[in-house]
Amino acid sequence: MVTAFHFYEPTAGHGLAHDPMNAIVAPRPVGWISSLSAAGKRNLAPYSFFNLFNYRPPIIGFSSVGWKGSVANIAETREFVWNLATRAQADAMNATSTGEDVDEFERAAIDPLPSRLVAPPRVGGSPVQFECRLTQLIRLTDHTGVEIDAWMILGEVIGVHIDPAMLGGGVYVTERARPILRGGGPADYFEPGEKFAMRRPQP
């Protein structure tokens, strides 16, 4: 049993070579978000603070540190698309992470695919895309209620596109897509590793 843990209070600093928080809460799915401005300008950016938060209706969300292009677009139009980032498109995904005011589809040589229910395009080559409508835009606060420069977008998935090659016997096979997951360091990504199954205990 460990008796002497490394303890720190985040407001006072972690006392390590690198902040461990991102490495501890990892790996995380990548929120590769495409959106359009009200004027129709395309934006595509990856977010490491991303996940699924509800089944029915399906709600996904991501958080942006700073009011960035994706947040501004979604606040204007209330629509976005999540695109599954895979090992095959890792370099393209990385090329969309600069934060520059450019068309990331063009920068990363990604073919846009039309969506059915929302205006923002989907990422060609991605095996799964979720078309979403905004449900909540939340400015985050600290525990005292002071607002911080971080914004959480929650959206309802209203349309799902799945490459049939990802299905086996009517079941989505997660590992077939080779999704990439965000790690802790500035350049750390993972692919899913060992898989095991557990059933919930019955009451």
XYZ file of C-alpha atoms in Angstrom:
203
model
C 0.000 0.000 0.000
C 1.277 3.452 -0.933
C 1.630 5.591 2.178
C 3.237 8.749 0.741
C 1.367 10.122 -2.276
C 2.560 13.116 -4.256
C -0.035 15.719 -3.214
C -0.548 19.177 -4.590
C -3.179 21.891 -4.803
C -3.540 22.957 -8.449
C -3.768 26.648 -7.567
C -0.304 26.411 -5.981
C 1.368 24.432 -8.771
C 1.996 20.721 -9.248
C 5.717 20.618 -8.487
C 6.456 18.237 -11.378
C 8.230 18.616 -14.706
C 4.866 18.665 -16.531
C 1.281 19.158 -15.409
C -0.019 15.596 -14.862
C -3.743 16.369 -15.140
C -4.094 15.656 -18.865
C -2.061 12.465 -18.519
C -4.162 11.199 -15.609
C -7.530 11.796 -17.268
C -6.485 9.927 -20.412
C -6.778 8.649 -23.009
C -9.688 10.746 -24.234
C -11.630 10.676 -27.520
C -10.842 13.490 -29.927
C -13.582 16.008 -30.642
C -12.882 16.746 -34.324
C -15.474 19.436 -34.888
C -16.555 20.950 -38.190
C -18.668 24.083 -38.249
C -19.683 27.009 -40.428
C -19.861 30.692 -39.618
C -23.092 32.539 -40.326
C -21.381 33.797 -43.489
C -20.588 30.226 -44.568
C -16.864 30.099 -43.730
C -15.697 26.564 -42.892
C -13.859 25.631 -39.708
C -12.442 22.280 -38.598
C -10.611 21.802 -35.302
C -9.758 19.016 -32.838
C -10.613 19.294 -29.136
C -9.153 17.016 -26.474
C -11.860 17.823 -23.918
C -14.648 15.802 -25.541
C -17.063 12.990 -24.723
C -20.566 11.468 -24.878
C -22.833 12.519 -22.013
C -26.250 10.950 -22.636
C -27.887 8.075 -24.563
C -31.440 9.227 -25.388
C -31.303 11.737 -26.792
C -27.606 11.318 -27.538
C -25.727 14.360 -26.217
C -22.064 14.959 -26.961
C -19.924 17.830 -25.782
C -16.557 19.494 -25.968
C -14.850 22.300 -24.119
C -12.772 25.064 -25.660
C -10.128 26.948 -23.703
C -10.784 30.391 -25.133
C -13.532 31.691 -27.421
C -12.293 30.082 -30.627
C -13.683 29.766 -34.130
C -15.662 26.606 -33.457
C -17.422 28.127 -30.452
C -18.162 31.380 -32.264
C -19.595 29.522 -35.268
C -21.765 27.213 -33.172
C -23.025 30.137 -31.091
C -24.115 31.804 -34.349
C -25.571 28.846 -36.215
C -26.361 26.286 -33.466
C -25.005 23.443 -35.653
C -21.851 21.352 -35.861
C -20.539 17.939 -36.891
C -18.324 15.599 -34.896
C -16.008 13.488 -37.063
C -14.247 10.379 -35.767
C -10.473 10.936 -35.878
C -8.628 7.754 -36.837
C -5.032 6.627 -37.198
C -5.308 6.941 -40.976
C -6.201 10.627 -40.660
C -4.006 11.519 -37.677
C -1.746 13.787 -39.719
C -4.706 15.541 -41.307
C -6.319 16.003 -37.899
C -3.082 17.468 -36.544
C -2.898 19.884 -39.474
C -6.272 21.333 -38.442
C -5.079 22.199 -34.922
C -3.104 25.387 -35.626
C -5.844 27.819 -34.641
C -5.040 30.024 -37.633
C -7.818 31.829 -39.469
C -7.790 29.533 -42.502
C -10.016 26.953 -44.152
C -8.748 23.814 -42.425
C -10.387 21.550 -45.002
C -8.128 23.092 -47.625
C -5.056 23.189 -45.365
C -5.326 19.477 -44.539
C -6.456 18.459 -48.062
C -9.697 16.998 -46.710
C -12.648 16.454 -49.023
C -15.803 17.865 -47.395
C -18.912 15.699 -47.523
C -22.408 17.217 -47.426
C -24.464 16.664 -44.304
C -28.160 15.767 -44.463
C -29.692 17.719 -41.574
C -27.200 20.492 -40.769
C -25.175 22.918 -42.881
C -21.573 22.190 -41.728
C -19.762 19.625 -43.878
C -18.527 16.234 -42.747
C -14.906 15.050 -43.000
C -14.310 12.809 -46.011
C -12.372 9.704 -44.998
C -13.689 9.678 -41.442
C -15.676 6.458 -40.874
C -18.243 8.022 -38.506
C -19.809 11.467 -38.293
C -22.468 12.905 -35.969
C -24.625 15.784 -37.165
C -25.472 17.909 -34.119
C -27.603 20.822 -32.994
C -26.584 22.946 -30.034
C -28.444 22.327 -26.786
C -26.315 24.334 -24.335
C -23.381 26.727 -24.453
C -21.925 27.061 -20.972
C -19.167 29.364 -19.744
C -17.205 27.458 -17.100
C -16.538 28.867 -13.638
C -14.236 28.006 -10.769
C -15.620 26.756 -7.445
C -16.211 30.322 -6.239
C -18.367 31.133 -9.249
C -15.783 33.262 -11.059
C -16.051 32.860 -14.820
C -13.015 31.468 -16.620
C -12.010 31.653 -20.274
C -13.381 28.219 -21.151
C -16.610 27.297 -22.926
C -18.507 24.022 -23.040
C -20.628 23.134 -26.059
C -23.292 20.443 -25.674
C -25.159 19.216 -28.716
C -27.827 16.675 -29.537
C -26.864 14.145 -32.186
C -29.649 14.308 -34.757
C -27.984 12.311 -37.545
C -25.375 9.531 -37.580
C -23.268 8.388 -40.539
C -21.385 5.067 -40.213
C -19.160 3.449 -42.832
C -20.661 -0.073 -43.259
C -17.136 -1.511 -43.050
C -17.224 -0.617 -39.337
C -20.163 -2.992 -38.758
C -20.035 -6.709 -38.125
C -23.246 -8.694 -37.679
C -25.155 -5.497 -36.998
C -22.701 -4.410 -34.272
C -20.349 -1.427 -34.463
C -16.808 -2.808 -34.004
C -14.867 -0.042 -32.260
C -11.365 -1.249 -33.082
C -12.011 -1.502 -36.835
C -11.918 2.271 -37.176
C -8.597 2.554 -35.311
C -9.752 5.677 -33.445
C -7.031 7.815 -31.940
C -7.246 8.988 -28.343
C -5.625 12.023 -26.746
C -2.892 11.410 -24.195
C -1.230 13.652 -21.665
C 1.792 15.227 -23.319
C 1.790 17.843 -26.068
C 2.233 15.117 -28.706
C 0.807 11.969 -27.091
C -1.920 9.977 -28.824
C -3.029 6.372 -28.377
C -4.922 3.673 -30.202
C -7.229 1.358 -28.233
C -5.196 -1.430 -26.651
C -6.242 -4.523 -24.736
C -9.970 -5.200 -24.678
C -11.826 -7.012 -21.919
C -15.489 -7.447 -21.016
C -17.361 -7.073 -17.736
C -21.092 -7.262 -17.059
C -22.755 -4.967 -14.563
C -23.849 -6.781 -11.406
C -27.557 -7.438 -11.255
C -29.469 -5.933 -8.296
